[in-house]
Amino acid sequence: MRRPLIAGNWKMNNSVEESINLVRDLRDRELSEKVDVLICPPFTSLYAIINEIKNSSIKVGAQNMYYEDKGAFTGEVSPAMLKSIGVEYVIIGHSERRQYFNETDQLINKKLKAALTHGLIPILCVGETLEQREEGMEKETVKAQIVKAFKNIEKAEKVVIAYEPVWAIGTGKVATSEQAEEMSEFIRSIIATIYNSEVADNIIIQYGGSVKSLNISEIMSQPNIDGVLVGGASLNAEEFAKIVNFGEDKKGC
Ligand code: PEP
């Protein structure tokens, strides 16, 4: 049984004070118990946020990490450092990191391994660009990203995969639920080929790309989509709570 995972990626937004205000606003709302709720604030806010949500069911993730444990890697943050403050999840290979920071599939593979070694749950982001989709290369692109990311990875069932078509991120253009479902089903079939059908049946697959309270129910109605990774709409507690509570009639949102 796959438990839905609704995650918010705050990206490079919010001071510590703004982060605390946002998480308090979210924490004090009635949130569905049928899903796991995750927020991924910037590094500078992680410690303060973890203290704020101690008695709540909200989980906390980082947006990135390096794969080494420690050492002369100026500016980087290790999986052990994240783990030591209570971080549970980490986003790996977001398209913005692939695009602006030249993250390769090889680097992403190392980060995936390191996250699992340290007991962090990685959210591996994959997805094609608009050009790749227009050329009919979307499945080939996503398959290559997955095969390379999972090279020599054990405990694959612990990985969350976020299918995020690059053309749908922050653009307001949402993939149709058919497109998102088709790719999620395809991703599950790749995992079944690399591992086996049990791993494929258990792995959580999210969709990401301009998710809002208006389109969440349609997206979550698809059989192979187990959750969403939300960027812009996760910066507003009321809107994010509505996304979390899709399909329910909750007060306070
Ligand atoms: C994201 O950052 O992963 C994302 C999907 O962003 P947005 O929801 O703003 O498109």
mmCIF file of C-alpha atoms and ligand atoms in Angstrom:
data_model
loop_
_atom_site.group_PDB
_atom_site.id
_atom_site.type_symbol
_atom_site.label_atom_id
_atom_site.label_comp_id
_atom_site.label_asym_id
_atom_site.label_seq_id
_atom_site.Cartn_x
_atom_site.Cartn_y
_atom_site.Cartn_z
ATOM 1 C CA MET A 1 0.000 0.000 0.000
ATOM 2 C CA ARG A 2 1.565 3.273 -1.101
ATOM 3 C CA ARG A 3 0.921 6.199 1.242
ATOM 4 C CA PRO A 4 0.519 9.511 -0.595
ATOM 5 C CA LEU A 5 3.347 12.015 -0.120
ATOM 6 C CA ILE A 6 2.547 15.706 -0.547
ATOM 7 C CA ALA A 7 5.786 17.681 -0.533
ATOM 8 C CA GLY A 8 6.527 21.397 -0.704
ATOM 9 C CA ASN A 9 9.772 22.655 -2.195
ATOM 10 C CA TRP A 10 10.278 26.199 -0.952
ATOM 11 C CA LYS A 11 13.328 26.677 -3.192
ATOM 12 C CA MET A 12 15.466 29.755 -2.373
ATOM 13 C CA ASN A 13 12.705 31.581 -0.537
ATOM 14 C CA ASN A 14 12.047 32.744 3.037
ATOM 15 C CA SER A 15 14.251 34.092 5.798
ATOM 16 C CA VAL A 16 14.312 32.094 9.035
ATOM 17 C CA GLU A 17 11.607 34.350 10.449
ATOM 18 C CA GLU A 18 9.426 33.995 7.355
ATOM 19 C CA SER A 19 9.960 30.225 7.394
ATOM 20 C CA ILE A 20 8.852 29.968 11.016
ATOM 21 C CA ASN A 21 5.753 32.048 10.324
ATOM 22 C CA LEU A 22 4.863 29.911 7.317
ATOM 23 C CA VAL A 23 5.340 26.591 9.100
ATOM 24 C CA ARG A 24 3.367 27.781 12.144
ATOM 25 C CA ASP A 25 0.541 28.802 9.864
ATOM 26 C CA LEU A 26 0.615 25.365 8.231
ATOM 27 C CA ARG A 27 1.058 23.410 11.477
ATOM 28 C CA ASP A 28 -1.924 25.105 13.100
ATOM 29 C CA ARG A 29 -4.259 24.018 10.315
ATOM 30 C CA GLU A 30 -6.161 20.775 10.197
ATOM 31 C CA LEU A 31 -4.178 18.553 7.822
ATOM 32 C CA SER A 32 -5.277 15.256 6.348
ATOM 33 C CA GLU A 33 -4.007 12.184 8.148
ATOM 34 C CA LYS A 34 -4.329 10.132 4.983
ATOM 35 C CA VAL A 35 -1.161 11.580 3.486
ATOM 36 C CA ASP A 36 2.427 12.300 4.532
ATOM 37 C CA VAL A 37 3.133 16.033 4.517
ATOM 38 C CA LEU A 38 6.678 17.162 3.811
ATOM 39 C CA ILE A 39 8.230 20.599 3.548
ATOM 40 C CA CYS A 40 11.675 21.322 2.121
ATOM 41 C CA PRO A 41 12.842 24.768 3.295
ATOM 42 C CA PRO A 42 16.249 26.271 2.472
ATOM 43 C CA PHE A 43 19.237 25.032 4.521
ATOM 44 C CA THR A 44 19.293 28.128 6.734
ATOM 45 C CA SER A 45 15.772 27.437 8.007
ATOM 46 C CA LEU A 46 15.978 23.665 8.536
ATOM 47 C CA TYR A 47 17.060 23.652 12.188
ATOM 48 C CA ALA A 48 14.538 26.256 13.273
ATOM 49 C CA ILE A 49 11.737 24.546 11.354
ATOM 50 C CA ILE A 50 12.506 21.144 12.870
ATOM 51 C CA ASN A 51 12.195 22.698 16.329
ATOM 52 C CA GLU A 52 8.872 24.270 15.383
ATOM 53 C CA ILE A 53 7.222 21.072 14.148
ATOM 54 C CA LYS A 54 8.436 18.720 16.889
ATOM 55 C CA ASN A 55 4.921 17.761 17.961
ATOM 56 C CA SER A 56 3.334 17.743 14.548
ATOM 57 C CA SER A 57 3.143 15.154 11.780
ATOM 58 C CA ILE A 58 4.853 17.442 9.258
ATOM 59 C CA LYS A 59 8.125 16.017 7.967
ATOM 60 C CA VAL A 60 11.151 17.996 6.883
ATOM 61 C CA GLY A 61 13.472 17.563 3.916
ATOM 62 C CA ALA A 62 16.439 19.373 2.416
ATOM 63 C CA GLN A 63 16.562 20.558 -1.194
ATOM 64 C CA ASN A 64 20.059 19.259 -1.897
ATOM 65 C CA MET A 65 23.185 17.762 -0.305
ATOM 66 C CA TYR A 66 26.687 16.662 -1.242
ATOM 67 C CA TYR A 67 27.652 12.999 -1.285
ATOM 68 C CA GLU A 68 30.822 13.129 0.863
ATOM 69 C CA ASP A 69 30.592 12.763 4.655
ATOM 70 C CA LYS A 70 32.881 15.695 5.509
ATOM 71 C CA GLY A 71 36.026 17.501 4.445
ATOM 72 C CA ALA A 72 37.294 20.277 2.224
ATOM 73 C CA PHE A 73 34.168 20.884 0.140
ATOM 74 C CA THR A 74 33.549 24.564 0.761
ATOM 75 C CA GLY A 75 29.914 25.525 0.652
ATOM 76 C CA GLU A 76 28.532 22.004 0.699
ATOM 77 C CA VAL A 77 26.320 20.220 3.251
ATOM 78 C CA SER A 78 26.701 16.513 3.990
ATOM 79 C CA PRO A 79 24.030 13.856 4.518
ATOM 80 C CA ALA A 80 25.341 13.295 8.061
ATOM 81 C CA MET A 81 24.864 16.992 8.856
ATOM 82 C CA LEU A 82 21.262 16.826 7.650
ATOM 83 C CA LYS A 83 20.586 13.643 9.563
ATOM 84 C CA SER A 84 22.089 15.099 12.761
ATOM 85 C CA ILE A 85 19.439 17.840 12.936
ATOM 86 C CA GLY A 86 16.510 15.513 12.185
ATOM 87 C CA VAL A 87 16.068 15.956 8.441
ATOM 88 C CA GLU A 88 14.316 12.881 6.970
ATOM 89 C CA TYR A 89 14.137 13.542 3.220
ATOM 90 C CA VAL A 90 16.343 15.142 0.602
ATOM 91 C CA ILE A 91 15.521 16.272 -2.941
ATOM 92 C CA ILE A 92 18.140 15.001 -5.382
ATOM 93 C CA GLY A 93 18.655 16.109 -8.978
ATOM 94 C CA HIS A 94 15.953 18.757 -9.192
ATOM 95 C CA SER A 95 15.860 20.102 -12.754
ATOM 96 C CA GLU A 96 16.988 23.526 -11.490
ATOM 97 C CA ARG A 97 20.126 21.876 -10.104
ATOM 98 C CA ARG A 98 20.670 19.964 -13.334
ATOM 99 C CA GLN A 99 20.164 23.150 -15.353
ATOM 100 C CA TYR A 100 21.871 25.902 -13.296
ATOM 101 C CA PHE A 101 24.476 23.876 -11.395
ATOM 102 C CA ASN A 102 25.340 21.341 -14.104
ATOM 103 C CA GLU A 103 24.439 18.320 -11.994
ATOM 104 C CA THR A 104 25.067 15.186 -14.019
ATOM 105 C CA ASP A 105 23.411 11.784 -13.739
ATOM 106 C CA GLN A 106 26.705 10.455 -12.327
ATOM 107 C CA LEU A 107 26.725 13.034 -9.535
ATOM 108 C CA ILE A 108 23.062 12.363 -8.849
ATOM 109 C CA ASN A 109 23.810 8.636 -8.576
ATOM 110 C CA LYS A 110 26.488 9.357 -5.948
ATOM 111 C CA LYS A 111 24.130 11.589 -3.998
ATOM 112 C CA LEU A 112 21.393 8.952 -4.122
ATOM 113 C CA LYS A 113 23.753 6.324 -2.718
ATOM 114 C CA ALA A 114 24.993 8.655 0.027
ATOM 115 C CA ALA A 115 21.461 9.648 1.053
ATOM 116 C CA LEU A 116 20.406 6.007 1.389
ATOM 117 C CA THR A 117 23.583 5.096 3.272
ATOM 118 C CA HIS A 118 22.777 7.786 5.829
ATOM 119 C CA GLY A 119 19.107 6.819 6.160
ATOM 120 C CA LEU A 120 17.720 9.851 4.349
ATOM 121 C CA ILE A 121 14.818 9.294 1.953
ATOM 122 C CA PRO A 122 15.833 10.715 -1.422
ATOM 123 C CA ILE A 123 13.298 12.308 -3.747
ATOM 124 C CA LEU A 124 14.874 11.768 -7.143
ATOM 125 C CA CYS A 125 13.643 14.286 -9.718
ATOM 126 C CA VAL A 126 13.460 13.298 -13.373
ATOM 127 C CA GLY A 127 11.793 14.893 -16.365
ATOM 128 C CA GLU A 128 12.171 16.019 -19.935
ATOM 129 C CA THR A 129 12.524 19.501 -21.398
ATOM 130 C CA LEU A 130 9.976 20.935 -23.824
ATOM 131 C CA GLU A 131 12.322 20.308 -26.772
ATOM 132 C CA GLN A 132 12.742 16.676 -25.754
ATOM 133 C CA ARG A 133 8.965 16.212 -25.563
ATOM 134 C CA GLU A 134 8.417 17.953 -28.885
ATOM 135 C CA GLU A 135 10.961 15.592 -30.445
ATOM 136 C CA GLY A 136 9.141 12.593 -28.935
ATOM 137 C CA MET A 137 12.154 11.890 -26.700
ATOM 138 C CA GLU A 138 10.424 12.212 -23.319
ATOM 139 C CA LYS A 139 10.416 8.519 -22.413
ATOM 140 C CA GLU A 140 13.954 7.938 -23.645
ATOM 141 C CA THR A 141 15.146 10.936 -21.586
ATOM 142 C CA VAL A 142 13.421 9.870 -18.386
ATOM 143 C CA LYS A 143 14.513 6.248 -18.819
ATOM 144 C CA ALA A 144 18.166 7.302 -19.196
ATOM 145 C CA GLN A 145 17.933 9.525 -16.096
ATOM 146 C CA ILE A 146 16.471 6.668 -14.049
ATOM 147 C CA VAL A 147 18.833 3.958 -15.260
ATOM 148 C CA LYS A 148 21.869 6.156 -14.515
ATOM 149 C CA ALA A 149 20.568 7.394 -11.165
ATOM 150 C CA PHE A 150 19.829 3.858 -9.939
ATOM 151 C CA LYS A 151 23.165 2.360 -11.038
ATOM 152 C CA ASN A 152 24.296 -0.033 -8.264
ATOM 153 C CA ILE A 153 21.617 1.261 -5.889
ATOM 154 C CA GLU A 154 20.311 -1.159 -3.282
ATOM 155 C CA LYS A 155 17.192 -0.397 -1.210
ATOM 156 C CA ALA A 156 15.607 1.127 -4.322
ATOM 157 C CA GLU A 157 12.138 0.868 -2.759
ATOM 158 C CA LYS A 158 13.185 3.590 -0.281
ATOM 159 C CA VAL A 159 13.627 6.123 -3.085
ATOM 160 C CA VAL A 160 10.782 8.465 -4.025
ATOM 161 C CA ILE A 161 10.726 9.405 -7.705
ATOM 162 C CA ALA A 162 9.302 12.783 -8.717
ATOM 163 C CA TYR A 163 8.349 13.050 -12.369
ATOM 164 C CA GLU A 164 8.691 16.743 -13.116
ATOM 165 C CA PRO A 165 8.491 17.745 -16.771
ATOM 166 C CA VAL A 166 10.818 20.753 -16.941
ATOM 167 C CA TRP A 167 8.339 22.657 -19.113
ATOM 168 C CA ALA A 168 5.722 22.455 -16.348
ATOM 169 C CA ILE A 169 7.870 23.753 -13.468
ATOM 170 C CA GLY A 170 6.986 27.270 -12.406
ATOM 171 C CA THR A 171 5.369 27.958 -15.770
ATOM 172 C CA GLY A 172 1.700 27.467 -14.907
ATOM 173 C CA LYS A 173 1.588 24.758 -17.606
ATOM 174 C CA VAL A 174 0.491 21.510 -16.009
ATOM 175 C CA ALA A 175 1.022 18.202 -17.734
ATOM 176 C CA THR A 176 -2.356 16.662 -18.463
ATOM 177 C CA SER A 177 -3.252 13.931 -16.018
ATOM 178 C CA GLU A 178 -2.959 11.467 -18.938
ATOM 179 C CA GLN A 179 0.610 12.629 -19.673
ATOM 180 C CA ALA A 180 1.579 12.449 -15.993
ATOM 181 C CA GLU A 181 -0.028 9.026 -15.563
ATOM 182 C CA GLU A 182 1.519 7.629 -18.742
ATOM 183 C CA MET A 183 4.998 8.653 -17.621
ATOM 184 C CA SER A 184 4.466 7.418 -14.051
ATOM 185 C CA GLU A 185 3.341 4.033 -15.344
ATOM 186 C CA PHE A 186 6.386 3.974 -17.613
ATOM 187 C CA ILE A 187 8.690 4.835 -14.685
ATOM 188 C CA ARG A 188 7.189 1.965 -12.677
ATOM 189 C CA SER A 189 7.861 -0.380 -15.593
ATOM 190 C CA ILE A 190 11.514 0.735 -15.744
ATOM 191 C CA ILE A 191 11.904 0.047 -12.014
ATOM 192 C CA ALA A 192 10.316 -3.386 -12.512
ATOM 193 C CA THR A 193 12.864 -4.108 -15.247
ATOM 194 C CA ILE A 194 15.864 -2.936 -13.213
ATOM 195 C CA TYR A 195 14.665 -4.548 -9.953
ATOM 196 C CA ASN A 196 11.396 -6.508 -9.816
ATOM 197 C CA SER A 197 7.652 -5.963 -9.733
ATOM 198 C CA GLU A 198 7.534 -5.872 -5.927
ATOM 199 C CA VAL A 199 9.944 -2.924 -5.792
ATOM 200 C CA ALA A 200 8.040 -1.262 -8.649
ATOM 201 C CA ASP A 201 4.700 -1.740 -6.871
ATOM 202 C CA ASN A 202 6.027 -0.203 -3.658
ATOM 203 C CA ILE A 203 7.982 2.756 -4.956
ATOM 204 C CA ILE A 204 6.351 6.177 -4.476
ATOM 205 C CA ILE A 205 6.027 8.230 -7.657
ATOM 206 C CA GLN A 206 5.138 11.905 -7.429
ATOM 207 C CA TYR A 207 4.161 14.375 -10.109
ATOM 208 C CA GLY A 208 5.559 17.921 -9.998
ATOM 209 C CA GLY A 209 4.898 20.955 -12.154
ATOM 210 C CA SER A 210 2.487 23.807 -11.386
ATOM 211 C CA VAL A 211 0.402 21.766 -8.937
ATOM 212 C CA LYS A 212 -2.320 23.822 -7.253
ATOM 213 C CA SER A 213 -5.439 23.192 -5.185
ATOM 214 C CA LEU A 214 -7.448 23.424 -8.414
ATOM 215 C CA ASN A 215 -5.686 20.531 -10.170
ATOM 216 C CA ILE A 216 -4.576 18.295 -7.264
ATOM 217 C CA SER A 217 -7.645 16.024 -7.212
ATOM 218 C CA GLU A 218 -7.378 15.264 -10.919
ATOM 219 C CA ILE A 219 -3.652 14.490 -10.604
ATOM 220 C CA MET A 220 -4.092 12.328 -7.512
ATOM 221 C CA SER A 221 -6.897 10.336 -9.148
ATOM 222 C CA GLN A 222 -4.350 8.678 -11.430
ATOM 223 C CA PRO A 223 -3.457 5.117 -10.344
ATOM 224 C CA ASN A 224 0.319 5.436 -10.689
ATOM 225 C CA ILE A 225 0.659 8.870 -9.071
ATOM 226 C CA ASP A 226 1.221 8.674 -5.320
ATOM 227 C CA GLY A 227 1.837 12.287 -4.471
ATOM 228 C CA VAL A 228 3.062 15.645 -5.656
ATOM 229 C CA LEU A 229 6.104 17.872 -5.360
ATOM 230 C CA VAL A 230 4.850 21.440 -5.137
ATOM 231 C CA GLY A 231 6.976 24.530 -5.689
ATOM 232 C CA GLY A 232 5.285 27.941 -5.834
ATOM 233 C CA ALA A 233 1.988 26.877 -4.264
ATOM 234 C CA SER A 234 3.771 25.513 -1.171
ATOM 235 C CA LEU A 235 4.800 29.051 -0.154
ATOM 236 C CA ASN A 236 1.241 29.847 0.890
ATOM 237 C CA ALA A 237 -0.018 27.887 3.922
ATOM 238 C CA GLU A 238 -3.687 28.156 2.981
ATOM 239 C CA GLU A 239 -3.092 26.938 -0.577
ATOM 240 C CA PHE A 240 -0.687 24.178 0.492
ATOM 241 C CA ALA A 241 -3.152 22.980 3.146
ATOM 242 C CA LYS A 242 -5.835 22.789 0.462
ATOM 243 C CA ILE A 243 -3.502 20.666 -1.648
ATOM 244 C CA VAL A 244 -2.759 18.401 1.340
ATOM 245 C CA ASN A 245 -6.476 18.090 2.069
ATOM 246 C CA PHE A 246 -7.538 17.317 -1.495
ATOM 247 C CA GLY A 247 -10.739 15.348 -1.575
ATOM 248 C CA GLU A 248 -11.579 16.235 2.052
ATOM 249 C CA ASP A 249 -13.738 18.915 3.541
ATOM 250 C CA LYS A 250 -11.448 20.402 6.218
ATOM 251 C CA LYS A 251 -11.879 23.453 8.371
ATOM 252 C CA GLY A 252 -9.081 26.011 8.533
ATOM 253 C CA CYS A 253 -8.008 25.874 4.929
HETATM 254 C C1 PEP B 1 9.232 22.228 -8.198
HETATM 255 O O1 PEP B 1 9.958 23.123 -7.824
HETATM 256 O O2 PEP B 1 9.591 21.053 -8.028
HETATM 257 C C2 PEP B 1 7.957 22.570 -8.837
HETATM 258 C C3 PEP B 1 7.212 21.597 -9.287
HETATM 259 O O3 PEP B 1 7.620 23.898 -8.909
HETATM 260 P P1 PEP B 1 6.169 24.525 -9.284
HETATM 261 O O4 PEP B 1 5.151 23.777 -8.473
HETATM 262 O O5 PEP B 1 6.282 25.959 -8.910
HETATM 263 O O6 PEP B 1 5.960 24.310 -10.751
#
